[in-house]
PDB file of C-alpha atoms in Angstrom:
ATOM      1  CA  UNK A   1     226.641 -69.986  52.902  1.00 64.00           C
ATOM      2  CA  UNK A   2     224.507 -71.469  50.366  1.00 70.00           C
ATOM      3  CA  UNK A   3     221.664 -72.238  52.852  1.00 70.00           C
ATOM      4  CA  UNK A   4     221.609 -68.547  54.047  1.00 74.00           C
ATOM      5  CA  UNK A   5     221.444 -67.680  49.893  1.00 77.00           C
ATOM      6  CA  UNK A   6     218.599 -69.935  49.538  1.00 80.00           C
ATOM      7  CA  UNK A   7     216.753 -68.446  52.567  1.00 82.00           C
ATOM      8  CA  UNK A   8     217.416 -65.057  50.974  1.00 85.00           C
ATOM      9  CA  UNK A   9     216.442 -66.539  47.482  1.00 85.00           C
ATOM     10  CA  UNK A  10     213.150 -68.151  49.409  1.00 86.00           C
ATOM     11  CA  UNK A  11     212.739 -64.793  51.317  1.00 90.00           C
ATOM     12  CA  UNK A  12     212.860 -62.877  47.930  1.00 91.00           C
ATOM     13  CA  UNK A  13     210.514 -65.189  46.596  1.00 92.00           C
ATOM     14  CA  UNK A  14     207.641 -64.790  49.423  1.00 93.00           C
ATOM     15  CA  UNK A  15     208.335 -61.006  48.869  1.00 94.00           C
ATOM     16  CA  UNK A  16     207.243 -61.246  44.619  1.00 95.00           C
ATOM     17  CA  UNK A  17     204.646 -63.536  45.771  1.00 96.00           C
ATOM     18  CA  UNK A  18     203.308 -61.532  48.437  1.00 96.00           C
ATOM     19  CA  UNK A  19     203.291 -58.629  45.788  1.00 96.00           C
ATOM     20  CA  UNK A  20     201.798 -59.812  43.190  1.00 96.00           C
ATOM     21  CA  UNK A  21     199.290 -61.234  45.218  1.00 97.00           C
ATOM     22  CA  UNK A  22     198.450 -57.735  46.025  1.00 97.00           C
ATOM     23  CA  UNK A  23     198.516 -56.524  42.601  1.00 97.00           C
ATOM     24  CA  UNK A  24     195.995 -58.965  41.953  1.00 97.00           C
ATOM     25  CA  UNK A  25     193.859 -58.352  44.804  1.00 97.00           C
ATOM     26  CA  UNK A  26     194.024 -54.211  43.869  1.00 97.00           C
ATOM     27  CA  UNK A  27     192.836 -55.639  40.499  1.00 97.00           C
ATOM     28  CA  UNK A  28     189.916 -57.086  41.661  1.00 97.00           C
ATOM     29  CA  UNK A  29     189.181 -54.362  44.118  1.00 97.00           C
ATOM     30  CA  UNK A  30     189.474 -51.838  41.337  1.00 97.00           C
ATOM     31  CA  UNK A  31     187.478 -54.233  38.945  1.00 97.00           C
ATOM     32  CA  UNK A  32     184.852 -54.722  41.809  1.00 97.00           C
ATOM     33  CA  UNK A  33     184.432 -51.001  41.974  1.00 96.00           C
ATOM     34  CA  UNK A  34     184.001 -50.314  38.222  1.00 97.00           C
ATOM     35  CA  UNK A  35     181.058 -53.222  38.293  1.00 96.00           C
ATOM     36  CA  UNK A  36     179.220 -51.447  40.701  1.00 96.00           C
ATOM     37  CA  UNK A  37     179.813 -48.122  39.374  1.00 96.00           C
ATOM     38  CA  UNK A  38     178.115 -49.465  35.994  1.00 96.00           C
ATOM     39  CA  UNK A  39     175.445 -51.229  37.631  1.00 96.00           C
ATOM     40  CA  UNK A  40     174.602 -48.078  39.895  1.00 96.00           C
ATOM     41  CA  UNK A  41     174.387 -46.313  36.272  1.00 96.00           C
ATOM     42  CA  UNK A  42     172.293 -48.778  34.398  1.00 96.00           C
ATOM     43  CA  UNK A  43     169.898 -48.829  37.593  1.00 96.00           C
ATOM     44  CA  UNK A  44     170.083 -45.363  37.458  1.00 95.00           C
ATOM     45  CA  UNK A  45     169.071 -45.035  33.703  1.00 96.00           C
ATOM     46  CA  UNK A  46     166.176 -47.673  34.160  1.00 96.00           C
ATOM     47  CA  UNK A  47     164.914 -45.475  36.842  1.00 96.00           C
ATOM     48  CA  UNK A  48     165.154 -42.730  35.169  1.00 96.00           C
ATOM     49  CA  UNK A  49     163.321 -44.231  32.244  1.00 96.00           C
ATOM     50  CA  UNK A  50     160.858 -45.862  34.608  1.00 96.00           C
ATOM     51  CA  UNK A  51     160.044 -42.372  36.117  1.00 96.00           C
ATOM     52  CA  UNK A  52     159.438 -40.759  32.775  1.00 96.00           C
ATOM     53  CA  UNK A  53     157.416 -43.625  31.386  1.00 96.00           C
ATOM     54  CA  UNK A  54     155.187 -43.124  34.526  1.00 96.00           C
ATOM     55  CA  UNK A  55     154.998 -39.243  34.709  1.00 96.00           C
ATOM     56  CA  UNK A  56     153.614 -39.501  30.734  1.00 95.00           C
ATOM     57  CA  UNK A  57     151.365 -41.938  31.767  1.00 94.00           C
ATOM     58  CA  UNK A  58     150.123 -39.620  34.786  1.00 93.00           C
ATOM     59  CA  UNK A  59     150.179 -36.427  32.407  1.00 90.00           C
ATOM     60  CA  UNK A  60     148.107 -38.677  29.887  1.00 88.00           C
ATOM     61  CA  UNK A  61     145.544 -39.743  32.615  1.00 87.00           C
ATOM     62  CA  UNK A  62     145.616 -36.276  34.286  1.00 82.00           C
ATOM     63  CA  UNK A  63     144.789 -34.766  30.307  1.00 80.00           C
ATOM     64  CA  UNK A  64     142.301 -37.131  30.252  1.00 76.00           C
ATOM     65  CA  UNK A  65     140.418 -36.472  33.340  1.00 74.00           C
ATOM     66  CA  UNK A  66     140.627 -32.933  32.204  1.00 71.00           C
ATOM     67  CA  UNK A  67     138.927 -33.341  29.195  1.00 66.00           C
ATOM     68  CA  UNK A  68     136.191 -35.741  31.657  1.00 69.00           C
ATOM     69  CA  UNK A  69     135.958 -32.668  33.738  1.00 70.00           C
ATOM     70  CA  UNK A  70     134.859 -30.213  30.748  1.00 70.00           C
ATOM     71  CA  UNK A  71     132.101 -32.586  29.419  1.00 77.00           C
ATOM     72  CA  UNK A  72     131.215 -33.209  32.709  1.00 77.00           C
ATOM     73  CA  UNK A  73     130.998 -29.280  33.307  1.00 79.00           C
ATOM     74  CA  UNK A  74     129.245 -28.871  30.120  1.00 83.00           C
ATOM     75  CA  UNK A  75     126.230 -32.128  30.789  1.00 85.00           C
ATOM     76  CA  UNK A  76     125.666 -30.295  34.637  1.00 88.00           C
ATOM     77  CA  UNK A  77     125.486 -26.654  32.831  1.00 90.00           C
ATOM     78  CA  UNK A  78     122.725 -28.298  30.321  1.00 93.00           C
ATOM     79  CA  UNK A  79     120.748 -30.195  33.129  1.00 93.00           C
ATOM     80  CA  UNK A  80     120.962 -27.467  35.258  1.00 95.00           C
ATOM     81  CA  UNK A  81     119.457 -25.025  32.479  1.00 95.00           C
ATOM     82  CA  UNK A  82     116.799 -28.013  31.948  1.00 95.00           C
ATOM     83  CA  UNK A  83     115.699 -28.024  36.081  1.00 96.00           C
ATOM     84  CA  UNK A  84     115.649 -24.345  35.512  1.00 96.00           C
ATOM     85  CA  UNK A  85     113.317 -23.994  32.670  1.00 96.00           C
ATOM     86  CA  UNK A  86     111.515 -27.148  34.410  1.00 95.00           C
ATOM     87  CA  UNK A  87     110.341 -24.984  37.289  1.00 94.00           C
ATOM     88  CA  UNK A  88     110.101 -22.048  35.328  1.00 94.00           C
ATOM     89  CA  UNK A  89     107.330 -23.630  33.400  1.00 94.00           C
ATOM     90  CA  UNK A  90     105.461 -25.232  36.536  1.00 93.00           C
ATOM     91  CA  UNK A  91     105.700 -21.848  37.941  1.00 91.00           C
ATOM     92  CA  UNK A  92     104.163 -20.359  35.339  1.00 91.00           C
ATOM     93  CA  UNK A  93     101.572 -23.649  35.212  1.00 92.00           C
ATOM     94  CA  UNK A  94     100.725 -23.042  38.727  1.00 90.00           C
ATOM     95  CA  UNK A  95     101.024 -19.403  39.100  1.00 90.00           C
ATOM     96  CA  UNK A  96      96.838 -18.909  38.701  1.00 89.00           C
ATOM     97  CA  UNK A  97      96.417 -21.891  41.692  1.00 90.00           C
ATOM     98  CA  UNK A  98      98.698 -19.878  43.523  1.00 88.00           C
ATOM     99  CA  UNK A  99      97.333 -16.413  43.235  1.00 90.00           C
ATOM    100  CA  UNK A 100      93.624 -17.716  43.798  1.00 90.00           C
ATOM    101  CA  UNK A 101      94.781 -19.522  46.820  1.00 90.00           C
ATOM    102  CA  UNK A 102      96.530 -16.592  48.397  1.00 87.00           C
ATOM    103  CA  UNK A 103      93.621 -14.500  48.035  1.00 88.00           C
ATOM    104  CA  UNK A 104      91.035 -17.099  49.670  1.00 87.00           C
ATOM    105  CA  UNK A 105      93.439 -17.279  52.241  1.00 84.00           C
ATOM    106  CA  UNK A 106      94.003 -13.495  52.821  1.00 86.00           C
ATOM    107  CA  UNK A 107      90.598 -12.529  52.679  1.00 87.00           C
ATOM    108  CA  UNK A 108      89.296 -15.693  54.335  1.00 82.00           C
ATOM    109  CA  UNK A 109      88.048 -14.445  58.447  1.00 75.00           C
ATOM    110  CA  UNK A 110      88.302 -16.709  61.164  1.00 69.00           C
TER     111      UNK A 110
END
């Protein structure tokens, strides 16, 4: 009799054992999952900030290259004007050569 109480005794034993070495697995598991769910948040936030450091950065450059764009607009709108009056002025220069050469050749009979 008292060996079948200590096999029940060791039996009950194994069974608190066996039990509380699955409460402290289904600690760890839950611990485990509460690590990665902060770590998937803190990456998440350091994307996040990552992202809106670069999109200013892009929305600076882009403002900048907008502001290029206008002076750029405005120098080709100047030199342009400059070519114009450029011609305009050899035009007028040359407009007597012209005229005189159209007539020789007009009136000129081969």
């Amino acid at each position: 009799l008292t060996g079948v109480m200590e096999s029940q005794d060791g039996i009950q034993k194994l069974l608190a054992a066996e039990q509380e070495a699955q409460a402290i697995v289904n600690a760890a598991r839950q611990e485990k999952t509460a690590r990665l769910r902060q770590a998937k948040e803190e990456a998440d936030a350091e994307v996040a900030a990552y992202r809106a450091q670069r999109e200013a950065a892009y929305q600076e450059k882009l403002s900048q290259q907008s502001g290029d764009k206008s002076t750029i607009g405005a120098q080709l709108a100047r030199d342009a004007e400059t070519q114009v009056k450029t011609i305009l002025a050899q035009c007028e220069a040359n407009k007597g050569k012209v005229t005189t050469m159209l007539k020789t050749k007009v009136t000129k009979v081969k």
